Short mmCIF file of C-alpha atoms and ligand atoms in Angstrom, two decimals:
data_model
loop_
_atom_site.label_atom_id
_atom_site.label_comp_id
_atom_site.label_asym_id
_atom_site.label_seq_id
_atom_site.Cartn_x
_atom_site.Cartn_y
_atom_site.Cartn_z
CA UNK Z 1 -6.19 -16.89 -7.70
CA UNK Z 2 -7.04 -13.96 -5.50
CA UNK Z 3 -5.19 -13.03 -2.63
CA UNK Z 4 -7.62 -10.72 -1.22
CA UNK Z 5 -11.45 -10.90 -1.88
CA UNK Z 6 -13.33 -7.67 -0.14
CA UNK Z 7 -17.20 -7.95 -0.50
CA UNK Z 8 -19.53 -5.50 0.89
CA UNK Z 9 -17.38 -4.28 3.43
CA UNK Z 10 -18.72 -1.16 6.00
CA UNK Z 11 -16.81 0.12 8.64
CA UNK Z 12 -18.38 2.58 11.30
CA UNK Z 13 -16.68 4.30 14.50
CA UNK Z 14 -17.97 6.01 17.48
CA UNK Z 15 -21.46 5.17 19.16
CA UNK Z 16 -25.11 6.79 19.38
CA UNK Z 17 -25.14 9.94 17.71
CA UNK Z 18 -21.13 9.78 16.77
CA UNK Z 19 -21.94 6.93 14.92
CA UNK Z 20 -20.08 7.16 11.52
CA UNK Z 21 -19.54 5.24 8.64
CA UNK Z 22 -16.22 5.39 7.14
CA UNK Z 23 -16.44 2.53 4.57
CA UNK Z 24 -20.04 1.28 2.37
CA UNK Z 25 -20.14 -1.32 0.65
CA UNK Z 26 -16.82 -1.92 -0.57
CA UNK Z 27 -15.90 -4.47 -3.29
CA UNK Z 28 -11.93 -4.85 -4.32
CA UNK Z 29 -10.07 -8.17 -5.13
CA UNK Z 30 -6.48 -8.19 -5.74
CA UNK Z 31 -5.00 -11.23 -7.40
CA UNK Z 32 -1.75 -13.22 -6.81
CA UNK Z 33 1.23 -10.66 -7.64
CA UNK Z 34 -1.13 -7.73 -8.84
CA UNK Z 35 -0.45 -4.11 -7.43
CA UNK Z 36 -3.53 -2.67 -6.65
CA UNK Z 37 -3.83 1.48 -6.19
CA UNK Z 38 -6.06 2.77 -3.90
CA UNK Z 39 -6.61 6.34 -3.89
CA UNK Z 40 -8.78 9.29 -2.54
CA UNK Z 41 -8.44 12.49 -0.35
CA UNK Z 42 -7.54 12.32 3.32
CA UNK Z 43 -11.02 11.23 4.98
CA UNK Z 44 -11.46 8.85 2.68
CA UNK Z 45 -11.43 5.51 4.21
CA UNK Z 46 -8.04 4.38 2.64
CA UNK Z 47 -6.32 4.01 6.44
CA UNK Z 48 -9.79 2.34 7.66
CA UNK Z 49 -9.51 -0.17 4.55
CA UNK Z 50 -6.24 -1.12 5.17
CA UNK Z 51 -6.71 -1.56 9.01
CA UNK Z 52 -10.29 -3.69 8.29
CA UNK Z 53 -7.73 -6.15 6.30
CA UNK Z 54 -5.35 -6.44 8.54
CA UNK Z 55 -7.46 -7.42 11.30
CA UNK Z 56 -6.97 -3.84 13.39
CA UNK Z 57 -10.48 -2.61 13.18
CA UNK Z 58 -14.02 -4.63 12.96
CA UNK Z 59 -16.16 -4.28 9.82
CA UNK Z 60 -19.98 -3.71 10.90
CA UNK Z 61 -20.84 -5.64 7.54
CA UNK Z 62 -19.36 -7.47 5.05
CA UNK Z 63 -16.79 -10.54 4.11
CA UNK Z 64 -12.85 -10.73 4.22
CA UNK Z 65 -11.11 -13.35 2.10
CA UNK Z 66 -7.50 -13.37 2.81
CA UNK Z 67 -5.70 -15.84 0.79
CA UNK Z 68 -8.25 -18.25 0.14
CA UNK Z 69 -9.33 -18.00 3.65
CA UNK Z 70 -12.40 -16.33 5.13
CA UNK Z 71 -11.44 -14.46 8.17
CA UNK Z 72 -14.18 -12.31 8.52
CA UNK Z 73 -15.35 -13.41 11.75
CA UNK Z 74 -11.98 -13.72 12.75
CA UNK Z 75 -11.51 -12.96 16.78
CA UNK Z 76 -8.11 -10.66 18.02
CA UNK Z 77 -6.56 -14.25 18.82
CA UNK Z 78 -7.00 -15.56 15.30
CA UNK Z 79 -6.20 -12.56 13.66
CA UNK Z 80 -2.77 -11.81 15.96
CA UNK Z 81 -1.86 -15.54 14.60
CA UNK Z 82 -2.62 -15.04 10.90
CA UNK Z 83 -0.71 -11.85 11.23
CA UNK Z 84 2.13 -14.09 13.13
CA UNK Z 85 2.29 -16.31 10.07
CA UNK Z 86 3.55 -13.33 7.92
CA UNK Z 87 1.13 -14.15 5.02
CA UNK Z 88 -0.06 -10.28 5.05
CA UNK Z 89 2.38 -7.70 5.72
CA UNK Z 90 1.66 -3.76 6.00
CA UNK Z 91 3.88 -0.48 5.82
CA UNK Z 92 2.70 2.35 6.66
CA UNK Z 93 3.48 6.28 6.25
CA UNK Z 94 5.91 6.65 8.78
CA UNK Z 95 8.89 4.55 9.46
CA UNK Z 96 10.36 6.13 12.29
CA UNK Z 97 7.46 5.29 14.37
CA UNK Z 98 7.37 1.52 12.41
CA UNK Z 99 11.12 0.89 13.29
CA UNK Z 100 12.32 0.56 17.26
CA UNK Z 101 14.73 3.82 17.26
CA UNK Z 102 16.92 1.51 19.87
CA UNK Z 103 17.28 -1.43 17.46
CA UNK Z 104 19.89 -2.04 14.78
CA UNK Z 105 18.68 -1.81 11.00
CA UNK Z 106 20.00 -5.82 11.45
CA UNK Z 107 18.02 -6.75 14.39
CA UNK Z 108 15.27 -4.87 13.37
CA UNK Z 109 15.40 -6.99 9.84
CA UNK Z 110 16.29 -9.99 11.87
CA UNK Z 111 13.53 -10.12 14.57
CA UNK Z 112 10.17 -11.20 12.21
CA UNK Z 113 12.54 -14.04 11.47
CA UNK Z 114 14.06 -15.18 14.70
CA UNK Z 115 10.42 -14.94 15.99
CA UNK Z 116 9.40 -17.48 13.39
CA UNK Z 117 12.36 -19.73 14.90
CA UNK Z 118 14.63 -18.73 12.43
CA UNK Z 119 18.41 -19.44 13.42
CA UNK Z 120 20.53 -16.08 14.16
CA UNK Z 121 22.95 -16.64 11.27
CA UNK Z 122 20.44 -17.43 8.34
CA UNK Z 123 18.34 -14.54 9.37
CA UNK Z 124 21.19 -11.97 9.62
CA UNK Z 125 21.86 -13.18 5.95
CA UNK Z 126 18.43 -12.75 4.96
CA UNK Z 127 18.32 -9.50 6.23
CA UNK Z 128 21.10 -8.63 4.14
CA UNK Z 129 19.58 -10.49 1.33
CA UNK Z 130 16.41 -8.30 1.19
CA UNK Z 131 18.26 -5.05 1.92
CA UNK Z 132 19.76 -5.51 -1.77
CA UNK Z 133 16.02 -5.75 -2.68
CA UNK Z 134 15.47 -2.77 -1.47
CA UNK Z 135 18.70 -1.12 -3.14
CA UNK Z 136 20.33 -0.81 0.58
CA UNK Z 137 24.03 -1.30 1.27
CA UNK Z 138 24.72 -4.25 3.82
CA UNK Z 139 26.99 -1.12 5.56
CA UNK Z 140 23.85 -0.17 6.59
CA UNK Z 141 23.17 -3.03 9.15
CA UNK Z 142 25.08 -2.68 12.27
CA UNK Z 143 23.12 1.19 12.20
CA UNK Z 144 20.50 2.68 13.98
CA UNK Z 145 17.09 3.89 12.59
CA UNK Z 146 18.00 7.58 13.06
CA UNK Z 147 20.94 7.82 11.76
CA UNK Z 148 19.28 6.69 8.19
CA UNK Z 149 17.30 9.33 6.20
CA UNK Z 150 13.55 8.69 5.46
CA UNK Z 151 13.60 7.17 2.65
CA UNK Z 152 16.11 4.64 3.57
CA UNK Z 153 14.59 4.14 6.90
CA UNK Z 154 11.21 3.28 4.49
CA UNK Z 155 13.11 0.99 1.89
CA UNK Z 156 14.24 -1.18 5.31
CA UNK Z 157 10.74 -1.33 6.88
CA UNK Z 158 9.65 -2.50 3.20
CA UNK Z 159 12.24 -5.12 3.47
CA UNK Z 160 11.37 -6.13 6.70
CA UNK Z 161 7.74 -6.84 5.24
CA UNK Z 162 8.78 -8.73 2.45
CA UNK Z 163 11.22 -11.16 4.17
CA UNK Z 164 8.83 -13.43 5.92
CA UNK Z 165 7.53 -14.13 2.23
CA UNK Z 166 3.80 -12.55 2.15
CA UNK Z 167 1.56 -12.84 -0.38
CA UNK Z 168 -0.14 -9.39 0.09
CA UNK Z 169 1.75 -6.18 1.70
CA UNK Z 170 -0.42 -3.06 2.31
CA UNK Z 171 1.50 0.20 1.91
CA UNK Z 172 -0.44 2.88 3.46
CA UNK Z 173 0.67 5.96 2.15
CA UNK Z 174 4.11 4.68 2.17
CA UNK Z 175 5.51 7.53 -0.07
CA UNK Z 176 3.98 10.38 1.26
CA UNK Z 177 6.06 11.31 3.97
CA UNK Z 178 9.67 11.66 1.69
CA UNK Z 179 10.88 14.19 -0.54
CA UNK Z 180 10.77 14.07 -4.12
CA UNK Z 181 14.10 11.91 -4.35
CA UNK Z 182 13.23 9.32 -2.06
CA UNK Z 183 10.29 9.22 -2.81
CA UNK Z 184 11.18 8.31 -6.53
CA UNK Z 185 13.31 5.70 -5.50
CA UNK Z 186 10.65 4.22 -3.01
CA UNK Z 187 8.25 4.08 -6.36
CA UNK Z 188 11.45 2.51 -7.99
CA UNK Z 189 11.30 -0.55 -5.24
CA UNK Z 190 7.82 -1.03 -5.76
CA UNK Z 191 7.77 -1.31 -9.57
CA UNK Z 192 10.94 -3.71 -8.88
CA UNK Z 193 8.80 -5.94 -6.93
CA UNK Z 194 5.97 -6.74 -9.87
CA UNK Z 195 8.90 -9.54 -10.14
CA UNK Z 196 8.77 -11.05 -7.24
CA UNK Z 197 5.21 -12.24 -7.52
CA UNK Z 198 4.14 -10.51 -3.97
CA UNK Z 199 0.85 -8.76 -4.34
CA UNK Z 200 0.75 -4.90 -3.08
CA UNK Z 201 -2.00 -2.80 -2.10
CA UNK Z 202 -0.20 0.52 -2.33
CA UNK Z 203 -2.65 2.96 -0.73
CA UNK Z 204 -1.97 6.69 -1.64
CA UNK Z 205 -3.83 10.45 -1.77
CA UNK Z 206 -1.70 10.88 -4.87
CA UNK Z 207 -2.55 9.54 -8.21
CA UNK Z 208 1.06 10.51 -9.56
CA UNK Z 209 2.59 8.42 -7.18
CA UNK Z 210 0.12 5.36 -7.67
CA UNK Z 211 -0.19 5.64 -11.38
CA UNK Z 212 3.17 4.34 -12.43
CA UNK Z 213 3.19 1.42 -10.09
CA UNK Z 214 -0.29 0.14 -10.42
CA UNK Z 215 -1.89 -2.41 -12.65
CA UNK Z 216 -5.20 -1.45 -11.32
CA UNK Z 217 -6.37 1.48 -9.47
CA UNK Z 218 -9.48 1.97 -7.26
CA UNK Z 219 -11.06 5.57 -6.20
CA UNK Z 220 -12.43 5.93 -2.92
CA UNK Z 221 -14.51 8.88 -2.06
CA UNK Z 222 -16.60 9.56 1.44
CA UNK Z 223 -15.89 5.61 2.23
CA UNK Z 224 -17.38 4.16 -1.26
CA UNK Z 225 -15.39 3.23 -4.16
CA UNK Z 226 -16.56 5.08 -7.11
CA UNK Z 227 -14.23 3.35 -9.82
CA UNK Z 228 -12.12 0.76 -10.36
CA UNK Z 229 -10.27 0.21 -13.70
CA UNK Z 230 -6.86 -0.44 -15.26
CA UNK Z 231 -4.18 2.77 -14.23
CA UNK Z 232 -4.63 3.29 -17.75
CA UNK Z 233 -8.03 3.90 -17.96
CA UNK Z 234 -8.34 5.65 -14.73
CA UNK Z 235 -5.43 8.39 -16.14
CA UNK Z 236 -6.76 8.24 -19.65
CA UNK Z 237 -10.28 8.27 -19.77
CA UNK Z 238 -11.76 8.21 -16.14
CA UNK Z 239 -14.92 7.80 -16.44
CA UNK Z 240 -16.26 9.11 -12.46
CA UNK Z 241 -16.61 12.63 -11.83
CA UNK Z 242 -14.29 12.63 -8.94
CA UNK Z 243 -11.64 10.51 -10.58
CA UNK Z 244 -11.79 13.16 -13.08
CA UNK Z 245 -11.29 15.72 -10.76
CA UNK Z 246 -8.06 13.87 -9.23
CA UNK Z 247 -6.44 13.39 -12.77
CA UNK Z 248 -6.71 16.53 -13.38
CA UNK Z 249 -5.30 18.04 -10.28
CA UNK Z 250 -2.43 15.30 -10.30
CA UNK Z 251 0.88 17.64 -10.83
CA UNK Z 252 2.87 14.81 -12.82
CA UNK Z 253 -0.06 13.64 -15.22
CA UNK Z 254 -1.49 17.00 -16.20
CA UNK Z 255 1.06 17.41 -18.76
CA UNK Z 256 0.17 14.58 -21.17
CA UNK Z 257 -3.61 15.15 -21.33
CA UNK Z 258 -2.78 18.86 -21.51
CA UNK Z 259 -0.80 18.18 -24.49
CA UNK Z 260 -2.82 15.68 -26.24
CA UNK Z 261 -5.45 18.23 -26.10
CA UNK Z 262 -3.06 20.96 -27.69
CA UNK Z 263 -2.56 18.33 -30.17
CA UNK Z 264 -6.20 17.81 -31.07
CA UNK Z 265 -6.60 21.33 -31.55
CA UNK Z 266 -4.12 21.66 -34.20
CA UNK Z 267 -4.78 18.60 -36.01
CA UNK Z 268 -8.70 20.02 -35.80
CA UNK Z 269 -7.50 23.44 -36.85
CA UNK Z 270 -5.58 22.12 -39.89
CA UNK Z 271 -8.11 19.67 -40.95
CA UNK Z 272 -10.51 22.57 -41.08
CA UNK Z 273 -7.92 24.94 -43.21
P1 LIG S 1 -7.90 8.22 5.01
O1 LIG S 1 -6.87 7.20 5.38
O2 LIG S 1 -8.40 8.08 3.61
O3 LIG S 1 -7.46 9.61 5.30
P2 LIG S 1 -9.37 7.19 7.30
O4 LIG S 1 -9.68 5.77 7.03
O5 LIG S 1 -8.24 7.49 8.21
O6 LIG S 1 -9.21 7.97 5.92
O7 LIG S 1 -10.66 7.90 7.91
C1 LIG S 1 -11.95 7.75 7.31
C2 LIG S 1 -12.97 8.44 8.19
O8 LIG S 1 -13.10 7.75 9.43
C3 LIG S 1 -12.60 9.87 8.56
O9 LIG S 1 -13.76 10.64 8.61
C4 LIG S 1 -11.97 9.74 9.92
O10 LIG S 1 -12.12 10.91 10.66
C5 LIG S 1 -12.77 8.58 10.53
N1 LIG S 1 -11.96 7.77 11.47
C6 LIG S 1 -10.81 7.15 11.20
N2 LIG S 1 -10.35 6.46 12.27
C7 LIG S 1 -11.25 6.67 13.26
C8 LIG S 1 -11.36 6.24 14.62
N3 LIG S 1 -10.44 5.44 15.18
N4 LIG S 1 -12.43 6.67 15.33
C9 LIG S 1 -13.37 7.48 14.78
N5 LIG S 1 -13.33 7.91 13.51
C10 LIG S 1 -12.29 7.53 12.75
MG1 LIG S 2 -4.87 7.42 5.91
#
């Protein structure tokens, strides 16, 4: 079953002459528990994608499916409720603006569930409960956002969204705001969570970072996707010029084709000998 069904989908901002389309015709489903990549160069549309889905900004064309539910002519009302219910959740690039700076790392873990009329107690252990997820110490509770670094600050907002039990999270560039470290341990979480049956759209401008999480990866380029395909295929044999173009400028994947190139190149040379 699909979680999210995208058909179609154009976005455009700004009116008269301003008028400009950041998304055409965009198709992507993403089934129960799959993590779905979405890449492509700042400009893209990746932001507007993720903010058409959740409701933030309206699509000029197209249809939503959100769990089995079409929500595409949704109104702020309807969309402010489906967003209450928790079923989609979203992270975005930076959690010090996603977390209140005033609020404990507990009550900020606490509140999506004491708004849902969760008792006190059972959400202060479920905050604790998906801080382990995350590979947080409970220590960390009783502290404030700013006294965590950036990438712990990110693995708690990433626990916040998966505690009310979604079935999709978006994670706009979720990764691209923390150093190397965190941000390997961020990628860590998300593989971790291919367990836990929630399904991820992990939006990124890097295909390193995407590529090892991913079962499928789309390419989006001036607001259209130009491929969709396996991360596999995308990093093995892309088949779109401009996917091409972002394997081979990916630091952390130009090594293997490099190499498997070198490796042709003997086995041609001493096949010819
Ligand atoms: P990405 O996340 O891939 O960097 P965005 O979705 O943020 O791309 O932006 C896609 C295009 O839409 C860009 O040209 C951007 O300038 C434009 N855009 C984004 N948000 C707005 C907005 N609120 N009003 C007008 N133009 C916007
Ligand atoms: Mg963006």
């Amino acid at each position: 079953m699909n979680v999210l069904e995208v058909s179609g989908l154009e976005v455009r901002y700004g009116h008269g002459a301003r008028r400009k389309r950041a998304l055409a015709g965009v198709d992507l489903t993403v089934e129960r528990g799959e993590i779905v990549g979405v890449i492509g160069e700042t400009g893209s549309g990746k932001s507007t994608l993720a903010r058409t889905v959740l409701g933030l900004v309206r699509p000029s064309a197209g249809r939503i499916v959100l769990g089995g539910q079409d929500v595409t002519g949704y109104r702020a009302r309807q969309w402010r409720a489906l967003r209450r219910r928790g079923i989609v959740q979203y992270v975005f690039q930076d959690p010090l603006r996603s977390l209140d700076p005033e609020l404990s790392i507990a009550d900020s873990l606490a509140e999506p569930l004491l708004v849902r009329g969760i008792a006190r107690a059972e959400a202060v252990n479920r905050a604790e409960e998906y801080l382990s997820r995350v590979r947080l110490d409970a220590d960390l509770l009783p502290r404030l956002p700013g006294e965590l670094s950036g990438g712990q600050r990110q693995r708690v907002t990433i626990a916040r969204a998966l505690l009310t039990e979604p079935e999709l999270v978006l994670l706009d560039e979720p990764v691209s705001a923390l150093d190397a470290a965190n941000r390997v341990q961020v990628l860590r979480i998300l593989q971790d969570l291919r367990e836990s049956g929630v399904a991820l759209v992990f939006i990124s401008h890097d295909l390193g970072s995407v590529a090892g999480v991913a079962d499928r990866i789309a390419v989006l380029s001036e607001g259209a996707l130009v491929e969709t395909g396996t991360a596999r295929q995308i990093v093995a044999t892309p088949s779109h010029p401009y996917t091409r173009l972002l394997v081979s400028s990916a630091p952390t994947l130009r090594a293997a084709p490099a190499d498997r190139a070198r490796r042709e190149e003997l086995r041609a040379a001493l096949l010819n000998s």
